[in-house]
Tab-separated table of C-alpha atoms in Angstrom:
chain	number	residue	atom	x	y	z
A	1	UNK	CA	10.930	3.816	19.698
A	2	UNK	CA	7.954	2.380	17.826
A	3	UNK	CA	8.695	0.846	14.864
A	4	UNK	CA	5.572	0.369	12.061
A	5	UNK	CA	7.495	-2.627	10.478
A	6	UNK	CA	5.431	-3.216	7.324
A	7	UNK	CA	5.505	-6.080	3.992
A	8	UNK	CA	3.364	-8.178	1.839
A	9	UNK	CA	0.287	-9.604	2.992
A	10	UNK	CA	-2.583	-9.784	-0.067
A	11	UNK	CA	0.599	-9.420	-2.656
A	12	UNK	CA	2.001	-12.371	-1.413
A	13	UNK	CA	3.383	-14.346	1.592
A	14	UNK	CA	6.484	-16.242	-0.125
A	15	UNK	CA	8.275	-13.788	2.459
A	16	UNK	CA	6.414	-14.648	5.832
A	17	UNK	CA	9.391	-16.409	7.552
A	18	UNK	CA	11.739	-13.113	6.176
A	19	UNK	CA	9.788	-10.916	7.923
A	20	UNK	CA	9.364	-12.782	11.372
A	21	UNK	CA	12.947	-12.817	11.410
A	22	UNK	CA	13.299	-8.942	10.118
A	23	UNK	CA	10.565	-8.672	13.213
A	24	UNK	CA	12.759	-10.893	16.051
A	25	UNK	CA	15.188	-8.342	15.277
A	26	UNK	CA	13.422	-4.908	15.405
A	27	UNK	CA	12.045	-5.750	18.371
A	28	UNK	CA	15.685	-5.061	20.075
A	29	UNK	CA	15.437	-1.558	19.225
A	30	UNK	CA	11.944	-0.503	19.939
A	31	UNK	CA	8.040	-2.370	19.769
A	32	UNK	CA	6.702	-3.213	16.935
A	33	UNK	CA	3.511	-2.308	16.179
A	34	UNK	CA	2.714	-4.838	13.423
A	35	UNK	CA	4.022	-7.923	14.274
A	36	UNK	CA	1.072	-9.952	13.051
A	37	UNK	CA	2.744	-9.276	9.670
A	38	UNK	CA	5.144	-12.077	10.449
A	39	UNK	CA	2.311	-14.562	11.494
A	40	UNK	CA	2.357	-17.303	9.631
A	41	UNK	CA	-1.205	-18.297	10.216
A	42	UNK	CA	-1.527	-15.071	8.401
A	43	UNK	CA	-2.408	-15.822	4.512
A	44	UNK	CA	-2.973	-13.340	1.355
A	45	UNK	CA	-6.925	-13.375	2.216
A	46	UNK	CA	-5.794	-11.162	5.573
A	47	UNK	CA	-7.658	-10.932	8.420
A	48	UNK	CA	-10.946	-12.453	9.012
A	49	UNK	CA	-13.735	-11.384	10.729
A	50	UNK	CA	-12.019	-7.449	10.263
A	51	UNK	CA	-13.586	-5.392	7.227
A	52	UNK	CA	-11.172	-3.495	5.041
A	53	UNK	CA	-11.755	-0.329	6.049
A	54	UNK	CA	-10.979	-1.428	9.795
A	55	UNK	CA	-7.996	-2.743	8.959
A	56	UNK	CA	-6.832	0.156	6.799
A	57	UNK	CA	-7.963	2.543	10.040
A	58	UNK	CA	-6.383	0.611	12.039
A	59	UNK	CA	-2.809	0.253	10.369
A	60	UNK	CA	-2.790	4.228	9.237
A	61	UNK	CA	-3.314	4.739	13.294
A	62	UNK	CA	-0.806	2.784	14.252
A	63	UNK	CA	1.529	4.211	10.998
A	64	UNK	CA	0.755	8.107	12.660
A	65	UNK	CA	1.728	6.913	16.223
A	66	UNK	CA	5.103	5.527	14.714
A	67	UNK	CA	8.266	7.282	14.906
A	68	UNK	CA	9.946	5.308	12.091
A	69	UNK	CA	8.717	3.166	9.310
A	70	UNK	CA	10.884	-0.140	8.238
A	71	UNK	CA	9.414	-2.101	5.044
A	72	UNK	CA	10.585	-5.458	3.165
A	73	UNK	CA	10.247	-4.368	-0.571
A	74	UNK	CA	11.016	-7.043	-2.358
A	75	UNK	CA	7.593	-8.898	-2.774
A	76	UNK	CA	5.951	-6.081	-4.768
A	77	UNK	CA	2.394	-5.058	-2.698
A	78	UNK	CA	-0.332	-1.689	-3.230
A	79	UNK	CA	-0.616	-1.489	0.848
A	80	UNK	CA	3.251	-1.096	1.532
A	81	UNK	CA	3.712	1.256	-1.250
A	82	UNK	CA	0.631	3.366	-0.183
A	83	UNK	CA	2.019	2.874	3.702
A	84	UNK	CA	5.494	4.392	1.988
A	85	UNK	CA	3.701	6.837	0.640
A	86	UNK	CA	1.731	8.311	3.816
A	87	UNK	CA	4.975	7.753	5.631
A	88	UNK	CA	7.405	9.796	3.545
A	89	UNK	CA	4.060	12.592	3.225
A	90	UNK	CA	3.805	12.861	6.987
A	91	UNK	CA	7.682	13.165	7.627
A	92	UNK	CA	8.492	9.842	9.001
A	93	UNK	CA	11.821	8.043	8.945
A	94	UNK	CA	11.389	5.589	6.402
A	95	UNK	CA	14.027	2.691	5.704
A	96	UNK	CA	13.238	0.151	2.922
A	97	UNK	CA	14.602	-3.059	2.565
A	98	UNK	CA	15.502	-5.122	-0.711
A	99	UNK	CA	16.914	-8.276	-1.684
A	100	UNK	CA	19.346	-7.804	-4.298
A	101	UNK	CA	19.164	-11.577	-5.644
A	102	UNK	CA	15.176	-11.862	-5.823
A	103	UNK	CA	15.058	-11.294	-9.193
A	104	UNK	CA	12.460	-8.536	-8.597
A	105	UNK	CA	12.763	-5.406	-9.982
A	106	UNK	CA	12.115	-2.632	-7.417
A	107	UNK	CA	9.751	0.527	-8.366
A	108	UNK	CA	11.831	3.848	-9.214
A	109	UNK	CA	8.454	5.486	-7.121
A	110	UNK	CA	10.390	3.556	-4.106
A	111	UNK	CA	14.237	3.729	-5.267
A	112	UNK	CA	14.048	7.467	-6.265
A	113	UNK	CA	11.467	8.753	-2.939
A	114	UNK	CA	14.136	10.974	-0.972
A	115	UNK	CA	11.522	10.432	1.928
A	116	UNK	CA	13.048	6.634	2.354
A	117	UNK	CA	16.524	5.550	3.044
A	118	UNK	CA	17.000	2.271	0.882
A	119	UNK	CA	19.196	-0.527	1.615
A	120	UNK	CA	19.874	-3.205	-0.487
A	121	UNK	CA	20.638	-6.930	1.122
A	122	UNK	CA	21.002	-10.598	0.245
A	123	UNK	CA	20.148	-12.016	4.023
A	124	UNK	CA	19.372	-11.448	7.190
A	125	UNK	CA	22.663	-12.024	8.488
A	126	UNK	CA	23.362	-8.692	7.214
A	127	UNK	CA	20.362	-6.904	8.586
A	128	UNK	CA	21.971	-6.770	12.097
A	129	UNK	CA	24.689	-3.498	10.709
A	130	UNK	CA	22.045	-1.736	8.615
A	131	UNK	CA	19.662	-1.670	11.721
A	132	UNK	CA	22.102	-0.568	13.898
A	133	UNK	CA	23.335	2.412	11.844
A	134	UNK	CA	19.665	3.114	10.954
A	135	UNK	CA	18.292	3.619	14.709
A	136	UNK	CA	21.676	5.303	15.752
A	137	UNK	CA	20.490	8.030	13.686
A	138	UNK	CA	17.260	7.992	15.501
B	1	UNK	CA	-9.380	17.819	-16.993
B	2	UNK	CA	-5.323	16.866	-16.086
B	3	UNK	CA	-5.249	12.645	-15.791
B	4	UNK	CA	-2.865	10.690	-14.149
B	5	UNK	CA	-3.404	6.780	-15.125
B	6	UNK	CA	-1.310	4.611	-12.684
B	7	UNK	CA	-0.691	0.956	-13.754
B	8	UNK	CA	2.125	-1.532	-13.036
B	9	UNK	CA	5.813	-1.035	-13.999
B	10	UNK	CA	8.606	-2.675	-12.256
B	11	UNK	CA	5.702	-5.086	-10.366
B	12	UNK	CA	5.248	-7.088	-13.601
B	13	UNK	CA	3.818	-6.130	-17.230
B	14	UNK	CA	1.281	-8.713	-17.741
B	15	UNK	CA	-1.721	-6.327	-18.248
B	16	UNK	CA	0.121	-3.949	-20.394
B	17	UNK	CA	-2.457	-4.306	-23.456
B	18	UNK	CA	-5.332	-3.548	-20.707
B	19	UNK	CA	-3.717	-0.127	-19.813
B	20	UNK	CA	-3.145	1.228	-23.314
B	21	UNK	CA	-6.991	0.420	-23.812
B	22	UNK	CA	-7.977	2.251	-20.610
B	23	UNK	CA	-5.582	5.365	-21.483
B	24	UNK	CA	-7.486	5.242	-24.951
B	25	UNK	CA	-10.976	5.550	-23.204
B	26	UNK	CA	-9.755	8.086	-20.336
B	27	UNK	CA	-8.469	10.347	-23.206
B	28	UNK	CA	-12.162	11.284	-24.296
B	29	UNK	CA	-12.215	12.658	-20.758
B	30	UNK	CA	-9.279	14.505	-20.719
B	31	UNK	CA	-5.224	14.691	-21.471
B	32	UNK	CA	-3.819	11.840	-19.778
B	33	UNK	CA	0.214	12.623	-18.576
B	34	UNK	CA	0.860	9.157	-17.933
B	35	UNK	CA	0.437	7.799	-21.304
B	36	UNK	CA	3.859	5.876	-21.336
B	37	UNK	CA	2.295	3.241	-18.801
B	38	UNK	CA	0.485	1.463	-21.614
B	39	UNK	CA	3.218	1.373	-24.446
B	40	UNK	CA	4.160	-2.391	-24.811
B	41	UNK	CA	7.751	-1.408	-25.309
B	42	UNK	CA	7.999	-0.546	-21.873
B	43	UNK	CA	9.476	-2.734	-19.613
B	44	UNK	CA	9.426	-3.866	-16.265
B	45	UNK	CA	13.320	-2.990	-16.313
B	46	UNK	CA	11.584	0.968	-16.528
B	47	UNK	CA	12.958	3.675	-18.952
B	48	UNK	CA	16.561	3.649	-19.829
B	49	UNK	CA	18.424	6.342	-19.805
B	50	UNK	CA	16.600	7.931	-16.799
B	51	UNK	CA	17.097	8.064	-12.821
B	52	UNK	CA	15.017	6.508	-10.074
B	53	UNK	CA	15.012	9.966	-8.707
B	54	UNK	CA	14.298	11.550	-12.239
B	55	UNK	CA	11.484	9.199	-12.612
B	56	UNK	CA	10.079	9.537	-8.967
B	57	UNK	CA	10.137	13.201	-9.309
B	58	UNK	CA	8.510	13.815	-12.984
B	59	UNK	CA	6.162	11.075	-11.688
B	60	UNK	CA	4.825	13.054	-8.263
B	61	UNK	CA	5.313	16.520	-10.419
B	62	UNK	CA	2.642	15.270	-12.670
B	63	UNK	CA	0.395	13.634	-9.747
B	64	UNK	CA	0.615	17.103	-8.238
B	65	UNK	CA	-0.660	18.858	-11.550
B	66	UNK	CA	-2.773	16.256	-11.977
B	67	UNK	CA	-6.978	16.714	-10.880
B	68	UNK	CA	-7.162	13.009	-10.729
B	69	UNK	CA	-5.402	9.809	-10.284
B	70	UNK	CA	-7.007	6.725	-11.954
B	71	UNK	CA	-5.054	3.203	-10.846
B	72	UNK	CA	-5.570	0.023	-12.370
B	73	UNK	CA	-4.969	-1.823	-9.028
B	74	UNK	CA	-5.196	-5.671	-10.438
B	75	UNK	CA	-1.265	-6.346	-10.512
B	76	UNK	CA	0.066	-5.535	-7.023
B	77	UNK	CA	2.522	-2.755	-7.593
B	78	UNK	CA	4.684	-0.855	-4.866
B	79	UNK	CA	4.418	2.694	-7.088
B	80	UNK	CA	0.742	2.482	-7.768
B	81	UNK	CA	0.222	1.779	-3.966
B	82	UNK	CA	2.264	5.284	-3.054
B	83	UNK	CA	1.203	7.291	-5.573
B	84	UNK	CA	-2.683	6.415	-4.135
B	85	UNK	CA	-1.242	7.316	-0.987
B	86	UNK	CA	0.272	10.474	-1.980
B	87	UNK	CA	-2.531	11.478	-3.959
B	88	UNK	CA	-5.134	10.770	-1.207
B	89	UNK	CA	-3.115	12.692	1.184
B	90	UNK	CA	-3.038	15.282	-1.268
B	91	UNK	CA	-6.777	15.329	-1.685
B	92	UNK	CA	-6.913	14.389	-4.907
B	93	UNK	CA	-9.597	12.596	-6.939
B	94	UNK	CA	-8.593	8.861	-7.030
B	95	UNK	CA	-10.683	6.017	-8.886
B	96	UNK	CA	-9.166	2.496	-8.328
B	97	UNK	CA	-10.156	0.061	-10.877
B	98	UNK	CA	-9.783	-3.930	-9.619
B	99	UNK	CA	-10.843	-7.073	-12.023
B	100	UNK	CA	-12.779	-9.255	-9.848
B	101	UNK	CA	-11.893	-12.162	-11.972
B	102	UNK	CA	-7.937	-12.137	-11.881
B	103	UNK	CA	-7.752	-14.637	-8.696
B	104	UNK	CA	-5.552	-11.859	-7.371
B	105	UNK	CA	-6.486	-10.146	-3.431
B	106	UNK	CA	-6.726	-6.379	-3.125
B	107	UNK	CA	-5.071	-4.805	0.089
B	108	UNK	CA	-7.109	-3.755	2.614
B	109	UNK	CA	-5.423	-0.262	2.446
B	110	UNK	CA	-6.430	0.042	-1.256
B	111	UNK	CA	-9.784	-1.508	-0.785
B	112	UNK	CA	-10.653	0.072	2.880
B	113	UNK	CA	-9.345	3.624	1.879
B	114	UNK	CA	-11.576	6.393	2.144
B	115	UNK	CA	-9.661	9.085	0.110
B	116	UNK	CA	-10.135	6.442	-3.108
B	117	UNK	CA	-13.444	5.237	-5.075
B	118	UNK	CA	-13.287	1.425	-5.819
B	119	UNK	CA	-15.004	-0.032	-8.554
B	120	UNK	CA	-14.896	-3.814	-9.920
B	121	UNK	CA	-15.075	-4.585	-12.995
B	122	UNK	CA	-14.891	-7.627	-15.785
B	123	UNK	CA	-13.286	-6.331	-18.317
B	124	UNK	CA	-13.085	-3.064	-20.692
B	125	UNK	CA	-16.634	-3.009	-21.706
B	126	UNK	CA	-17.700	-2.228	-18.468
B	127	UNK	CA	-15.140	1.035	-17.817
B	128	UNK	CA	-16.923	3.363	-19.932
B	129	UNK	CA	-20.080	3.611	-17.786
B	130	UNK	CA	-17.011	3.902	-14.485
B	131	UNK	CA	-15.365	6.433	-16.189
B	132	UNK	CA	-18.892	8.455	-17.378
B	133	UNK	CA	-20.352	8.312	-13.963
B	134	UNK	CA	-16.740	9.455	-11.999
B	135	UNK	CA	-16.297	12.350	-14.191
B	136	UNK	CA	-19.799	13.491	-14.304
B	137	UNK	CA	-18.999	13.806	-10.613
B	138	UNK	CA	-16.035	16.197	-11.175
């Protein structure tokens, strides 16, 4: 199973030690492609020395070679929208993630896609059951 | 000529007064659908009344009718980001418009995609050469 896990990086990085977490646990049901989204070293200028459009080649080739896409939601970002939106196009299995108790208010474009499963949570600790039903249906 | 603006909802309103005076100067190029995104009485709380999956779906019926997508990209937004992912997949014409000035970072899958024309701009002033030269083009 390759998982595309995906989440803010130029909207934001107040979620950086979320998503290594979110990452520590994907990676018990399949690789993760992306896992550089959970580097901390990794700030809202992105990636030096790598021009845009390799890094946009780059993630949309790893996105195709997924079999499932899993984003964090909550910090609202362009790229993970747009990665959403290739996703639910090219008939991926999409599951997004939210935090209920962020404050944030999530786009209907994401809440209302029937392309995307979307499960609301208010920790990790819960992640563990909505994984495990998720890739069971894999 | 059928235009879909795309500007920030649920990612934060703070530019609001910016979109309704870029759907004024896109309408002497055509009949905008979207014109809703620039009314100050919407907030990011979204239309009451309506559905995520009535808005998601009258949203990507009108990007489908639509011959282009223009996105005011400043304000990271998870909708604008998958609607210029749908649209590019769906070879649509898509202008992204990003102030330079705002301190905010553009994602690399906005900035490095090759279905989308970026342009940079200051402020209004400089959008109605943008918007003369990418229509001429159409």
């Amino acid at each position: 199973m390759k998982i595309y896990f995906s989440g803010s990086v130029s909207g934001g990085r107040e979620d950086v030690g979320l998503y290594l977490q979110i990452i520590m646990q994907l990676k018990e049901h399949g690789l993760v492609l992306t896992e550089h989204i959970g580097d901390a070293g990794l700030d809202a200028r992105g990636e030096p020395g790598l021009g845009v459009a390799e890094i946009h080649d780059r993630d949309l080739a790893w996105l195709r070679q997924a079999d499932c896409l899993v984003a964090e939601v909550t910090t609202p970002s362009l790229g993970v929208g747009y990665e959403i939106g290739k996703a639910t196009e090219w008939g991926k299995s999409v599951l997004c993630l939210f935090r209920t108790e962020s404050g944030s208010m999530l786009s209907p474009m994401i809440a209302g896609s029937n392309g995307a499963v979307l499960r609301e949570y208010r920790n990790v600790g819960e992640l563990k059951e909505i994984f495990d039903e998720f890739f069971k249906a894999r």
